[in-house]
Structure formats: structure tokens, C-alpha cells
Coordinates of C-alpha atoms and ligand atoms in Angstrom, one line a residue:
X1349 CA -33.4 -16.1 11.7
X1350 CA -31.0 -14.9 9.2
X1351 CA -28.8 -12.2 9.3
X1352 CA -30.1 -8.7 8.0
X1353 CA -28.1 -7.7 5.1
X1354 CA -27.3 -4.2 4.5
X1355 CA -26.8 -3.5 0.8
X1356 CA -25.0 -0.1 1.2
X1357 CA -22.4 -1.4 3.1
X1358 CA -19.1 -3.2 1.8
X1359 CA -18.6 -6.2 3.9
X1360 CA -15.0 -7.1 5.2
X1361 CA -15.3 -11.1 4.3
X1362 CA -12.7 -13.5 5.7
X1363 CA -12.0 -16.7 3.8
X1364 CA -12.3 -19.5 6.2
X1365 CA -10.9 -23.2 5.5
X1366 CA -10.7 -25.6 7.9
X1367 CA -10.2 -29.2 8.5
X1368 CA -13.1 -30.1 10.7
X1369 CA -16.0 -28.2 12.2
X1370 CA -14.2 -27.4 15.3
X1371 CA -11.1 -26.0 13.6
X1372 CA -13.6 -24.0 11.2
X1373 CA -15.7 -22.5 14.0
X1374 CA -12.4 -21.5 16.1
X1375 CA -11.2 -19.9 12.7
X1376 CA -14.7 -18.2 12.4
X1377 CA -14.5 -16.8 15.8
X1378 CA -10.8 -15.5 15.3
X1379 CA -12.1 -13.7 12.3
X1380 CA -15.0 -12.1 14.0
X1381 CA -12.7 -10.7 16.7
X1382 CA -10.3 -9.1 14.3
X1383 CA -13.0 -7.2 12.7
X1384 CA -14.5 -9.5 10.1
X1385 CA -18.1 -8.5 9.0
X1386 CA -18.7 -11.6 7.0
X1387 CA -17.8 -14.9 6.6
X1388 CA -17.1 -17.2 3.2
X1389 CA -16.9 -20.7 4.4
X1390 CA -14.3 -22.2 1.8
X1391 CA -15.7 -25.7 1.6
X1392 CA -13.7 -27.2 -1.5
X1393 CA -10.4 -27.6 1.0
X1394 CA -12.2 -29.4 3.6
X1395 CA -11.2 -33.2 3.6
X1396 CA -13.8 -35.7 3.2
X1397 CA -16.5 -32.8 2.5
X1398 CA -20.0 -34.4 2.2
X1399 CA -23.3 -32.3 2.1
X1400 CA -23.9 -33.2 5.7
X1401 CA -20.5 -32.0 6.6
X1402 CA -21.0 -28.9 4.5
X1403 CA -24.5 -28.2 6.4
X1404 CA -22.6 -28.4 9.8
X1405 CA -19.8 -26.1 8.8
X1406 CA -22.1 -23.2 7.8
X1407 CA -24.1 -23.7 11.1
X1408 CA -20.3 -23.4 13.0
X1409 CA -20.0 -20.4 11.0
X1410 CA -23.8 -19.0 11.5
X1411 CA -22.8 -19.0 15.3
X1412 CA -20.7 -15.6 14.7
X1413 CA -23.8 -14.3 13.7
X1414 CA -22.1 -12.6 10.6
X1415 CA -23.5 -13.4 7.1
X1416 CA -22.3 -16.6 5.7
X1417 CA -21.3 -17.3 1.9
X1418 CA -21.0 -20.8 1.2
X1419 CA -18.3 -21.3 -1.4
X1420 CA -17.3 -24.9 -2.9
X1421 CA -14.6 -23.3 -5.4
X1422 CA -13.8 -25.3 -8.6
X1423 CA -10.2 -26.2 -9.0
X1424 CA -10.1 -24.6 -12.4
X1425 CA -11.2 -21.2 -10.6
X1426 CA -8.7 -21.4 -7.9
X1427 CA -10.5 -24.0 -5.5
X1428 CA -8.8 -27.4 -4.0
X1429 CA -10.6 -29.6 -6.5
X1430 CA -13.3 -30.3 -8.8
X1431 CA -17.1 -31.2 -7.8
X1432 CA -19.4 -33.3 -9.8
X1433 CA -22.4 -31.0 -10.8
X1434 CA -24.6 -33.7 -8.5
X1435 CA -22.4 -33.4 -5.5
X1436 CA -22.0 -29.5 -5.8
X1437 CA -25.8 -29.0 -5.7
X1438 CA -26.4 -31.4 -2.8
X1439 CA -23.6 -29.5 -0.9
X1440 CA -24.9 -26.0 -1.7
X1441 CA -28.4 -27.3 -0.8
X1442 CA -27.6 -28.2 2.6
X1443 CA -25.6 -24.8 3.0
X1444 CA -28.9 -23.1 2.3
X1445 CA -30.9 -25.2 4.7
X1446 CA -28.7 -24.5 7.2
X1447 CA -29.0 -21.0 6.9
X1448 CA -26.2 -19.6 4.4
X1449 CA -27.3 -16.1 3.3
X1450 CA -25.1 -16.5 0.1
X1451 CA -24.1 -19.5 -2.1
X1452 CA -21.5 -19.0 -4.7
X1453 CA -21.1 -20.7 -7.9
X1454 CA -18.9 -20.4 -10.9
X1455 CA -20.7 -18.9 -14.1
X1456 CA -19.4 -21.7 -16.1
X1457 CA -21.1 -24.3 -13.8
X1458 CA -24.4 -22.4 -13.5
X1459 CA -24.3 -21.9 -17.1
X1460 CA -25.0 -25.9 -17.4
X1461 CA -28.5 -26.7 -17.6
X1462 CA -28.3 -29.6 -14.9
X1463 CA -26.8 -27.4 -12.3
X1464 CA -29.1 -24.3 -13.2
X1465 CA -32.2 -25.9 -12.7
X1466 CA -31.6 -27.5 -9.1
X1467 CA -29.9 -24.1 -8.1
X1468 CA -32.8 -22.0 -9.2
X1469 CA -35.2 -24.0 -7.7
X1470 CA -33.4 -24.0 -4.5
X1471 CA -33.2 -19.9 -4.6
X1472 CA -37.0 -20.0 -5.3
X1473 CA -37.7 -22.0 -2.2
X1474 CA -35.3 -19.9 -0.2
X1475 CA -35.9 -16.2 -1.0
X1476 CA -33.5 -14.9 1.9
X1477 CA -30.5 -16.5 0.3
X1478 CA -28.8 -14.9 -2.7
X1479 CA -26.6 -16.5 -5.4
X1480 CA -23.1 -15.0 -6.1
X1481 CA -22.1 -15.8 -10.0
X1482 CA -18.6 -15.9 -10.0
X1483 CA -15.8 -16.1 -12.5
X1484 CA -12.0 -15.8 -11.9
X1485 CA -9.2 -15.4 -14.4
X1486 CA -5.8 -16.3 -13.4
X1487 CA -3.8 -15.6 -16.2
X1488 CA -4.6 -11.7 -16.6
X1489 CA -7.5 -9.4 -17.1
X1490 CA -10.6 -11.1 -18.8
X1491 CA -10.7 -10.6 -22.5
X1492 CA -14.2 -8.4 -22.0
X1493 CA -15.0 -8.0 -18.3
X1494 CA -18.1 -6.0 -19.3
X1495 CA -19.4 -8.7 -21.4
X1496 CA -18.7 -11.3 -18.7
X1497 CA -20.4 -9.5 -16.5
X1498 CA -23.5 -8.9 -18.8
X1499 CA -23.7 -12.6 -19.7
X1500 CA -23.9 -13.2 -16.1
X1501 CA -26.6 -11.0 -15.5
X1502 CA -28.3 -12.4 -18.3
X1503 CA -28.8 -16.0 -16.8
X1504 CA -30.0 -14.8 -13.0
X1505 CA -30.6 -11.0 -12.9
X1506 CA -31.1 -11.3 -9.0
X1507 CA -27.5 -12.6 -8.6
X1508 CA -24.5 -10.8 -7.0
X1509 CA -21.8 -10.8 -9.8
X1510 CA -18.4 -11.7 -8.7
X1511 CA -15.7 -10.9 -11.4
X1512 CA -12.2 -11.2 -10.2
X1513 CA -8.9 -11.2 -12.4
X1514 CA -5.0 -11.1 -12.1
X1515 CA -3.7 -7.7 -12.2
X1516 CA -0.1 -8.2 -14.4
X1517 CA 0.6 -4.3 -13.5
X1518 CA -1.1 -1.9 -11.1
X1519 CA -2.4 -0.1 -14.3
X1520 CA -4.7 -3.3 -14.8
X1521 CA -6.7 -2.3 -11.7
X1522 CA -9.2 0.5 -13.3
X1523 CA -10.8 -1.7 -15.7
X1524 CA -12.3 -3.6 -12.4
X1525 CA -13.0 -0.1 -10.5
X1526 CA -14.7 1.5 -13.7
X1527 CA -17.1 -1.4 -13.6
X1528 CA -17.7 -1.3 -10.0
X1529 CA -18.2 2.4 -10.4
X1530 CA -20.4 2.3 -13.5
X1531 CA -22.7 -0.7 -12.6
X1532 CA -24.6 0.9 -9.6
X1533 CA -25.5 -2.8 -8.6
X1534 CA -24.6 -4.9 -5.7
X1535 CA -21.2 -6.4 -7.1
X1536 CA -18.1 -7.8 -6.3
X1537 CA -15.2 -7.0 -8.7
X1538 CA -11.5 -7.0 -7.7
X1539 CA -8.0 -7.9 -8.8
X1540 CA -6.0 -11.0 -7.4
X1541 CA -2.0 -10.5 -6.9
X1542 CA 0.5 -8.0 -5.5
X1543 CA -0.4 -5.4 -8.4
X1544 CA -4.2 -5.7 -7.5
X1545 CA -4.1 -5.0 -3.8
X1546 CA -5.5 -1.1 -4.2
X1547 CA -8.7 -2.9 -5.7
X1548 CA -9.1 -4.9 -2.4
X1549 CA -9.2 -1.9 -0.1
X1550 CA -10.7 0.7 -2.6
X1551 CA -13.8 -1.7 -2.7
X1552 CA -15.2 0.1 -0.1
X1553 CA -14.5 3.4 -1.6
X1554 CA -16.1 2.6 -5.0
X1555 CA -19.2 0.6 -3.2
X1556 CA -18.4 -3.2 -3.7
X1557 CA -20.7 -5.4 -2.2
X1558 CA -17.9 -7.1 -0.2
X1559 CA -14.3 -7.5 -0.4
X1560 CA -12.2 -10.5 0.9
X1561 CA -9.3 -10.6 3.8
X1562 CA -7.0 -13.4 5.0
X1563 CA -7.4 -14.5 8.8
X1564 CA -3.8 -13.9 8.9
X1565 CA -0.4 -13.9 6.6
X1566 CA -0.5 -17.5 6.5
X1567 CA -4.3 -18.1 5.9
X1568 CA -4.7 -16.7 2.4
X1569 CA -7.1 -18.1 0.0
X1570 CA -6.1 -15.7 -3.2
X1571 CA -3.1 -14.2 -4.5
X1572 CA -2.8 -10.4 -3.0
X1573 CA -5.3 -10.9 -0.3
X1574 CA -4.6 -8.4 2.8
X1575 CA -4.8 -10.0 6.5
X1576 CA -8.0 -8.5 8.2
X1577 CA -6.1 -7.2 10.9
X1578 CA -4.3 -4.9 8.6
X1579 CA -7.5 -4.0 6.7
X1580 CA -8.8 -2.9 9.9
X1581 CA -6.0 -0.9 11.6
X1582 CA -3.5 0.0 8.9
X1583 CA -6.0 1.1 6.3
X1584 CA -8.5 2.4 8.7
X1585 CA -11.2 0.1 7.1
X1586 CA -14.0 1.5 9.3
X1587 CA -13.4 5.0 8.4
X1588 CA -13.3 4.5 4.5
X1589 CA -16.5 5.5 2.8
X1590 CA -17.5 7.0 -0.7
X1591 CA -16.0 10.2 0.5
X1592 CA -12.6 9.2 1.7
X1593 CA -9.7 11.0 -0.2
X1594 CA -6.8 8.9 -1.5
X1595 CA -3.0 9.5 -0.9
X1596 CA -0.3 6.6 -1.4
X1597 CA 3.4 6.1 -2.1
X1598 CA 4.2 5.4 -6.0
X1599 CA 7.4 3.4 -6.1
X1600 CA 8.9 0.1 -6.6
X1601 CA 9.1 -1.5 -4.1
X1602 CA 6.6 0.1 -1.7
X1603 CA 6.4 -3.4 0.5
X1604 CA 8.3 -2.4 3.4
X1605 CA 7.6 1.6 3.5
X1606 CA 6.8 3.0 6.7
X1607 CA 4.5 5.8 5.1
X1608 CA 1.2 4.3 5.1
X1609 CA 1.1 3.6 8.9
X1610 CA 2.8 7.0 9.5
X1611 CA 0.0 9.0 7.4
X1612 CA -2.9 6.7 8.5
X1613 CA -1.9 7.3 11.9
X1614 CA -2.0 10.9 11.6
X1615 CA -5.3 11.0 9.6
X1616 CA -6.7 9.0 12.5
X1617 CA -5.6 11.2 14.9
X1618 CA -6.8 14.2 12.9
X1619 CA -10.4 12.6 12.1
X1620 CA -9.3 13.7 8.7
X1621 CA -11.8 11.2 6.0
X1622 CA -8.4 9.8 4.1
X1623 CA -6.6 6.8 3.4
X1624 CA -3.0 6.3 2.4
X1625 CA -1.9 3.1 0.6
X1626 CA 1.2 1.8 -1.2
X1627 CA 1.0 1.9 -5.0
X1628 CA 3.8 -0.4 -6.5
X1629 CA 4.2 0.9 -10.1
X1630 CA 6.5 -1.2 -11.9
X1631 CA 8.1 0.2 -15.3
X1632 CA 9.5 3.6 -16.3
X1633 CA 8.2 6.8 -17.2
X1634 CA 5.3 5.5 -19.1
X1635 CA 3.8 3.2 -16.6
X1636 CA 4.2 6.1 -13.8
X1637 CA 2.6 8.5 -16.2
X1638 CA -0.3 6.0 -17.2
X1639 CA -1.0 5.4 -13.3
X1640 CA -1.1 8.9 -12.2
X1641 CA -3.3 9.7 -15.3
X1642 CA -5.5 7.1 -14.8
X1643 CA -5.9 7.8 -10.7
X1644 CA -6.4 11.5 -11.6
X1645 CA -8.7 11.2 -14.6
X1646 CA -11.3 9.4 -12.4
X1647 CA -12.9 12.0 -10.0
X1648 CA -14.9 9.6 -8.0
X1649 CA -11.7 8.1 -6.8
X1650 CA -11.0 11.5 -4.9
X1651 CA -6.9 11.4 -5.3
X1652 CA -5.6 14.0 -3.1
X1653 CA -1.9 13.5 -3.7
X1654 CA 1.2 10.8 -3.9
X1655 CA 4.6 10.7 -2.3
X1656 CA 6.9 9.5 -4.6
X1657 CA 9.9 7.3 -4.4
X1658 CA 12.6 5.2 -6.1
X1659 CA 12.6 4.6 -8.8
X1660 CA 10.2 7.4 -9.9
X1661 CA 11.2 10.8 -8.4
X1662 CA 12.4 12.2 -11.6
X1663 CA 9.5 10.7 -13.6
X1664 CA 7.4 12.6 -11.2
X1665 CA 9.0 15.9 -12.0
X1666 CA 9.1 15.1 -15.8
X1667 CA 5.3 14.3 -15.3
X1668 CA 4.5 17.7 -14.0
X1669 CA 6.6 19.7 -16.2
X1670 CA 5.2 18.0 -19.5
X1671 CA 1.7 19.1 -18.2
X1672 CA 3.3 22.4 -17.7
X1673 CA 2.0 22.7 -14.2
X1674 CA 3.5 24.0 -11.2
X1675 CA 6.7 22.7 -10.0
X1676 CA 8.6 24.1 -6.6
X1677 CA 12.0 25.7 -7.3
X1678 CA 14.0 22.8 -5.3
X1679 CA 12.5 19.9 -7.3
X1680 CA 13.6 21.5 -10.6
X1681 CA 16.9 22.4 -8.8
X1682 CA 17.3 18.7 -7.6
X1683 CA 15.8 17.1 -10.7
X1684 CA 13.5 15.1 -8.8
X1685 CA 9.9 15.2 -7.1
X1686 CA 9.1 13.2 -4.2
X1687 CA 5.6 14.8 -3.7
X1688 CA 2.3 15.5 -5.8
X1689 CA -0.4 17.2 -4.8
X1690 CA -3.7 16.8 -6.6
X1691 CA -6.0 19.8 -6.7
X1692 CA -9.9 19.3 -7.0
X1693 CA -9.4 20.3 -10.6
X1694 CA -7.3 17.3 -11.3
X1695 CA -4.1 19.5 -11.9
X1696 CA -1.1 17.9 -10.5
X1697 CA 1.8 20.0 -9.1
X1698 CA 5.3 18.6 -7.9
X1699 CA 7.4 19.3 -4.5
X1700 CA 10.4 17.9 -2.9
X1701 CA 10.2 17.8 0.9
X1702 CA 13.6 15.7 1.0
X1703 CA 15.4 18.6 1.0
X1704 CA 13.1 20.2 4.1
X1705 CA 13.3 17.2 5.8
X1706 CA 17.2 16.7 5.6
X1707 CA 17.8 20.6 6.5
X1708 CA 15.3 20.5 9.3
X1709 CA 16.6 17.7 10.9
X1710 CA 20.2 18.6 10.7
X1711 CA 19.7 22.2 11.8
X1712 CA 17.2 21.5 14.4
X1713 CA 19.8 19.0 16.2
X1714 CA 22.6 21.8 15.6
X1715 CA 20.3 24.0 17.6
X1716 CA 20.6 26.6 14.7
X1717 CA 18.8 28.1 11.7
X1718 CA 19.9 27.3 8.1
X1719 CA 21.6 30.5 7.7
X1720 CA 24.2 29.5 10.4
X1721 CA 25.4 26.7 7.9
X1722 CA 26.8 29.6 5.7
X1723 CA 30.8 28.6 5.1
X1724 CA 30.6 25.7 7.2
X1725 CA 32.6 22.7 6.1
X1726 CA 30.3 19.5 5.2
X1727 CA 31.2 16.2 4.0
X1728 CA 28.1 14.7 1.9
X1729 CA 29.1 11.2 1.4
X1730 CA 27.6 9.4 -1.5
X1731 CA 26.3 10.9 -4.7
X1732 CA 22.7 9.4 -5.5
X1733 CA 19.1 10.9 -5.2
X1734 CA 19.4 11.5 -1.3
X1735 CA 22.8 13.4 -1.9
X1736 CA 21.3 15.3 -4.6
X1737 CA 18.5 16.6 -2.1
X1738 CA 20.7 17.1 0.5
X1739 CA 23.6 18.8 -1.4
X1740 CA 21.0 21.2 -3.1
X1741 CA 20.2 22.3 0.3
X1742 CA 23.3 22.9 2.0
X1743 CA 24.6 24.8 -1.3
X1744 CA 21.4 27.1 -1.2
X1745 CA 22.7 28.3 2.4
X1746 CA 26.3 28.6 1.1
X1747 CA 27.9 26.0 3.0
X1748 CA 31.3 24.6 1.5
X1749 CA 30.5 21.2 0.7
X1750 CA 32.8 18.1 -0.6
X1751 CA 30.8 15.3 -2.0
X1752 CA 32.8 11.9 -1.5
X1753 CA 31.4 9.4 -3.6
X1754 CA 32.6 5.4 -4.3
X1755 CA 32.4 6.4 -8.2
X1756 CA 34.1 9.7 -8.5
X1757 CA 32.8 10.6 -11.6
X1758 CA 29.4 10.7 -10.1
X1759 CA 30.7 12.8 -7.2
X1760 CA 32.1 15.3 -9.8
X1761 CA 29.4 15.7 -11.6
X1762 CA 27.2 16.3 -8.7
X1763 CA 29.7 18.6 -7.4
X1764 CA 30.2 20.6 -10.7
X1765 CA 26.1 21.2 -10.8
X1766 CA 26.0 22.6 -7.1
X1767 CA 29.7 24.3 -7.6
X1768 CA 31.3 22.4 -4.6
X1769 CA 34.2 20.1 -4.5
X1770 CA 34.5 16.4 -4.8
X1771 CA 36.5 13.3 -4.1
X1772 CA 36.9 9.7 -3.7
X1773 CA 35.5 7.8 -0.7
X1774 CA 38.8 6.8 0.4
X1775 CA 40.0 10.7 0.8
X1776 CA 37.3 10.8 3.6
X1777 CA 40.3 10.3 6.2
X1778 CA 41.6 13.4 5.5
X1779 CA 38.7 15.7 6.0
X1780 CA 38.4 18.9 7.6
X1781 CA 34.6 18.9 7.6
X1782 CA 32.5 19.6 11.0
X1783 CA 29.5 18.4 9.3
X1784 CA 29.5 14.5 7.9
X1785 CA 26.5 13.5 6.0
X1786 CA 25.9 10.0 5.1
X1787 CA 23.9 9.7 2.1
X1788 CA 25.2 6.2 0.8
X1789 CA 23.4 2.7 1.5
X1790 CA 26.2 1.6 3.8
X1791 CA 25.2 0.6 7.0
X1792 CA 21.4 0.0 6.2
X1793 CA 19.7 -3.4 6.9
X1794 CA 21.0 -5.9 6.3
X1795 CA 24.5 -4.6 6.0
X1796 CA 24.3 -3.3 9.5
X1797 CA 28.0 -3.5 10.1
X1798 CA 29.0 -1.4 7.7
X1799 CA 30.3 2.2 8.5
X1800 CA 31.3 4.9 5.8
X1801 CA 33.7 6.7 7.8
X1802 CA 37.2 5.0 8.4
X1803 CA 38.2 4.7 12.3
X1804 CA 39.6 7.8 14.2
X1805 CA 38.3 10.2 11.5
X1806 CA 35.4 11.4 13.6
X1807 CA 36.1 14.4 16.1
X1808 CA 33.9 15.2 19.3
X1809 CA 33.1 18.7 17.5
X1810 CA 31.4 17.2 14.6
X1811 CA 27.8 16.9 13.9
X1812 CA 27.2 13.4 12.4
X1813 CA 24.1 12.6 10.3
X1814 CA 23.4 9.2 8.6
X1815 CA 20.4 9.3 6.4
X1816 CA 19.9 5.7 7.0
X1817 CA 17.3 5.1 9.1
X1818 CA 17.0 1.4 9.2
X1819 CA 18.3 0.7 11.9
X1820 CA 18.1 4.2 13.8
X1821 CA 21.3 3.7 15.6
X1822 CA 23.9 2.7 12.5
X1823 CA 27.7 2.1 13.2
X1824 CA 28.7 5.4 12.1
X1825 CA 25.9 6.9 14.9
X1826 CA 27.3 4.6 17.5
X1827 CA 30.8 5.4 16.6
X1828 CA 29.9 9.5 16.7
X1829 CA 28.1 8.8 19.8
X1830 CA 31.2 7.2 21.6
X1831 CA 33.2 9.9 20.9
X1832 CA 30.8 12.6 22.2
X1833 CA 29.9 14.2 18.6
X1834 CA 26.3 15.4 18.0
X1835 CA 24.4 12.7 15.9
X1836 CA 21.3 13.2 13.6
X1837 CA 19.3 10.4 12.7
X1838 CA 17.8 9.1 9.2
X1839 CA 14.4 8.7 11.2
X1840 CA 14.4 12.4 12.0
X1841 CA 14.7 13.3 8.1
X1842 CA 12.0 10.9 7.3
X1843 CA 9.6 12.3 10.1
X1844 CA 10.4 15.9 8.8
X1845 CA 10.0 15.1 5.3
X1846 CA 6.4 13.2 5.8
X1847 CA 5.4 16.1 8.0
X1848 CA 6.2 18.7 5.0
X1849 CA 4.3 16.5 2.8
X1850 CA 1.3 16.3 5.0
X1851 CA 1.4 20.1 5.0
X1852 CA 1.3 20.0 1.1
X1853 CA -1.8 17.1 1.0
X1854 CA -3.7 18.6 3.9
X1855 CA -3.1 22.3 4.4
X1856 CA -2.9 21.7 8.3
X1857 CA 0.1 20.7 10.6
X1858 CA 0.5 17.2 11.2
X1859 CA 0.6 15.7 14.7
X1860 CA 4.2 15.1 15.1
X1861 CA 4.0 13.1 18.0
X1862 CA 2.0 10.6 16.4
X1863 CA 4.1 10.3 13.4
X1864 CA 7.2 10.0 15.1
X1865 CA 6.1 7.3 17.4
X1866 CA 4.7 5.3 14.4
X1867 CA 8.1 5.3 12.9
X1868 CA 9.9 4.8 16.4
X1869 CA 7.6 1.6 17.1
X1870 CA 8.5 0.5 13.7
X1871 CA 12.2 1.0 13.7
X1872 CA 12.2 -0.8 16.9
X1873 CA 11.9 1.5 19.9
X1874 CA 15.1 3.7 19.7
X1875 CA 15.1 7.7 19.9
X1876 CA 15.6 9.9 16.8
Ligands
NAP79 P1 21.0 6.0 -4.5 O1 20.8 7.1 -5.6 O2 20.8 4.5 -5.1 O3 22.7 6.3 -4.2 C1 23.1 5.2 -3.3 C2 24.7 5.8 -2.9 O4 25.4 5.0 -2.1 C3 25.6 6.2 -4.2 O5 26.6 7.1 -4.0 C4 26.4 4.9 -4.1 O6 27.7 5.0 -4.9 C5 26.5 4.8 -2.8 N1 26.7 3.3 -2.2 C6 26.1 2.1 -2.3 N2 26.7 1.0 -1.8 C7 27.9 1.3 -1.5 C8 29.1 0.6 -1.2 N3 29.0 -0.7 -1.0 N4 30.4 1.5 -1.1 C9 30.2 3.1 -1.0 N5 29.0 3.5 -1.5 C10 28.2 2.9 -1.8 O7 20.0 5.8 -3.2 P2 19.6 7.2 -2.4 O8 18.0 7.3 -2.8 O9 20.3 8.3 -2.4 O10 19.5 6.6 -1.1 C11 20.5 6.5 -0.3 C12 20.4 6.1 1.1 O11 19.6 7.2 1.9 C13 19.5 4.8 1.3 O12 20.0 3.6 1.6 C14 18.4 5.2 2.5 O13 19.1 4.4 3.6 C15 18.7 6.4 2.6 N6 17.5 7.5 2.6 C16 17.0 7.9 4.0 C17 15.7 8.9 3.6 C18 15.2 9.5 4.9 O14 14.2 10.1 4.7 N7 15.8 9.4 6.0 C19 15.1 8.7 2.5 C20 15.4 8.1 1.4 C21 16.5 7.2 1.7 P3 27.8 4.7 -6.2 O15 27.5 6.1 -7.0 O16 29.5 4.5 -6.1 O17 27.2 3.6 -6.7

């Protein structure tokens, strides 16, 4: 009895390769246990593959009671080897007899009469089995994606068309999403490579028939595949549907960001139909603006907003300014926006929550409100992006700030802008500050032995804030704790800026405990 196929769902499909039937069956069991909703039996990599063995492997995969796709991928389309047409058709015939619900055949092979006739006969005599006609382009997008799709349909109108190409840049993904959205048929379209990853998750939002995931990080069958457990847990696969609102982090790199885990956990807890993805946007203003424009111009994607990180915070601000839309006063003062909120009408507004995150973390740990920082002597170490947000916040409440930086010229120009003092980093040993804030990357993983403060300068009456959050307890904070000074972690700032973003995105108060737990767990169980 074949598995009933629900053509309204997007099957989370795990590609299985295995050396023999036993190994294959074990991997299928593991895939199902991790949440796979369909199995692709990737037969091309199996040693000594015969039609009989292929049938046995499909039988093994069917024990999971999940729909099975039998695929014998040709080498030039990403498979392990090439097959003669006679071998390929014999293998696929055995797979159909063994109960595969789908067989995959490359358009290039199916277009040949010698392959087409026997496969058509096979499908006619097994009405429960459907053909997936596939085409893969590893060098970049197809010359004409829509024409390729039409060519497939003209050969076999009942086919599920599968079109896969390498995304060279994230902005290559939109053509794939458009075809999925416009076709209104059972089909599979996505992009390979890191730059194409969003199409693998958004496939469900846009209504693809299936998307592929790997069994784990080591068993991918194509570049950019995301492990099935990550699809299920990190990207909340079960919650995704056509109504899901899309949020994400735009930056480069974004691979190690904690933000997807943090926001998705908060959405889960609050039962909000939204997902938060990493969007790695390579390039400068032009590529950034093209990405945001493309996302927003497709209302069916349902984009709610973006967090923005290095190197795009100034691009985000300029994007909103160019459109003449709302920018909060602090983003304008700081010269950077780390949050973009997309309204229902597609209007994009810019905010900066780094400032609020830093000031909240500092004042709550000191047990004071921001006014208490008026005329307090503060040493800010560093003159980069984070230092800018921190100095803007402190200047706003009238603190007496000195900016210490390795490149003294940068300290001077930041200090000039916010009317405070500047010095070289070596002058820190003479500081009279009662609040010290490290805004350099000194002490950040893997450079964990570095400390921006010279020995003997910290005093017990100081409050020491390290914006570095990986590790949570940096050498600077350890030294401050040791002499009894108050400490503020970068993790605290990170959680608080994310909470401020959540309020902008969703309009409600986030679950602080969940957000804090995700960050602490990811950063190895320390305390904020
Ligand atoms: P940035 O714009 O690249 O600035 C880096 C700063 O670090 C510059 O002032 C630079 O000095 C200084 N620096 C780098 N290497 C140094 C060295 N070996 N010796 C002395 N100074 C050095 O970076 P950013 O965006 O401001 O980020 C800075 C840090 O903030 C990050 O490393 C990260 O740990 C932390 N951060 C925390 C959060 C949070 O939420 N907690 C968020 C974002 C970032 P020069 O000007 O001389 O190059």
C-alpha cells in the first residue's frame, strides 16, 4: 500500500545515501526520528548498484512509512556517476515495483527517446508513481528558468518539475521564489550554496512540494543543505505556513549569530507565526538595497523586519533615508540603523537598539536610571561602531566621556562629534573614570587572553562593562570581579538590544527569560 501524498504540504525530505541495505535502512530510521517527512533514496552513490539492489534499498526506505523518491543522479548534475540509459531505466523500474511513490529523472535524460518511452510506459502502468523531472545548474542561475520549466511541462505535463541552481549571491534567490509563487503547481525550486539557503526554508512559505535537508552536518548531498534537526528546531519547520511572517538578520557573515535561535525561541514561546532567518548579504550599499527592495516588493513573502549587523548598519540607515521614510533620532545621531521594520504597506523604517541595549544593561546593573550618569566620568575603549552607539547614549545623558582608542585619530573624530575627550589607548593607565566600557574586540574569541585594561588600573568602586559577549566572562570582567568591581556583560547588552528589536518587530513585550536562556546556553552556561 503506497503512502497517501498530501499535495498541500511541503515535505521536509532527507536525502539518504548508504553503502548497503542495512546502512541505508539505519539512516532512513534516523532521518524519520529527526523529523523527516519524506525520504529521497540517493542510489547513485551506492557501491555495486544493480536494479535488484535498488529495489531492496527502496523497500528498506519504505519501512519508514514515509513517501520515497528514488533518484539515480547523473554525474554532470551532481551525482556520483553516470548511468547508461538501459541501466537507469532498469533501476527506476525496480524502484517503482518496490513501491517508490516518486522517481526522479533528469530532463536531459528524459528528453532522449530511448529513456522517455520506457519511463512513460512504467508510469502508465503504475499510476500511483509520479515522475519528478529535474534540472540542476551548478555554475549559477539558468539562462532562462521559466523556459526550462515550460520545456519540462511540455515533455510530461503530469511531472513534478524540479529546478535547482547555484545562487552566486543571495539576490539570485528571488527568481526561484517567483517561479514557485507564480506557477501554482506541484513543483520544487530552490537554490544551492550558502547564498541560496533561504530558499530551502522559504520553500514551505511559498508552497513548494518539497525541500531537501541533510541527515546531519556531515551527510549533505548538495551544497547549502541544512541538517533536518536544524530545520525542525532552529527554523521551527512545523510552524511554517503561507501566513508565516518573515524576519531575519542581514549581515556578512551571519553564520554564527545567536539571533535566529533567540528570536525563533521567543516566537515559539509566544505562539507567534513568524520565523527568523540569517540573510548573508555580500557586498555594499547596492547589494544591500537590492536585497531589501526585493524582499519588500513581494508582499506574499510577508516580511516583517530585519536586524542589521556588520557591514550593513550604515547602509540600512542610508536605505531608509533615501526612501524618505522614518528614522528614529538615535539612528540618525549614531549614523547607523540596526533594525528595519517593514510596515504592511511595504514602508521600511529604521531604528537603533544598540544604544538602548547598552544603556539598559549598564544602568540596570548599576541600579540607577540614566539620569544618574549625568557628569559621571566614563572611559570608553574603542572608536568603532559599538563605541559610537555607546558614546551617543552617554553623551545624551550628559556623562563625561573619554574615548581611548588604538588609532587615536579615530578617537578624536568620534569625540569631536559628541563633544567629549579623546586619548590613545596607552593613556588608560591614568584614567579617573568610575565606569569603564570596552568597545573593542580585545578579549573576544579566539583572542580570549587579551584584556584592554593595563594591570593595576581597575578599582573596586568601578563599574566595568565589556561589550564583548563571546566568551561571557572575558579576562577584563574576571579581573574586575576579582577586585570586587561591578561588572556588566556583553551578553546582557545583546539580550537587551534584541528585546528592543522584538518590541519594534512584534509590538509586544518579549519573553525575557527565554531570550536570556538561549543566549546563556549558546555561550556555555555562564551568567549575564
Ligand atoms: P569595529 O567597528 O570594527 O571597531 C573595533 C574597535 O576595536 C576599534 O576601535 C579598533 O581600534 C579596536 N581594536 C580592534 N583590534 C584591536 C587591538 N588589537 N588592539 C586595540 N584595539 C583594537 O567593531 P564594533 O562593531 O564596534 O564591535 C566591537 C566589539 O563589540 C565586537 O568585537 C563585539 O565583541 C562587540 N559587540 C557587542 C555587541 C553586544 O550586543 N554586546 C554587539 C556588537 C558588537 P582601531 O580603530 O585602532 O582599529
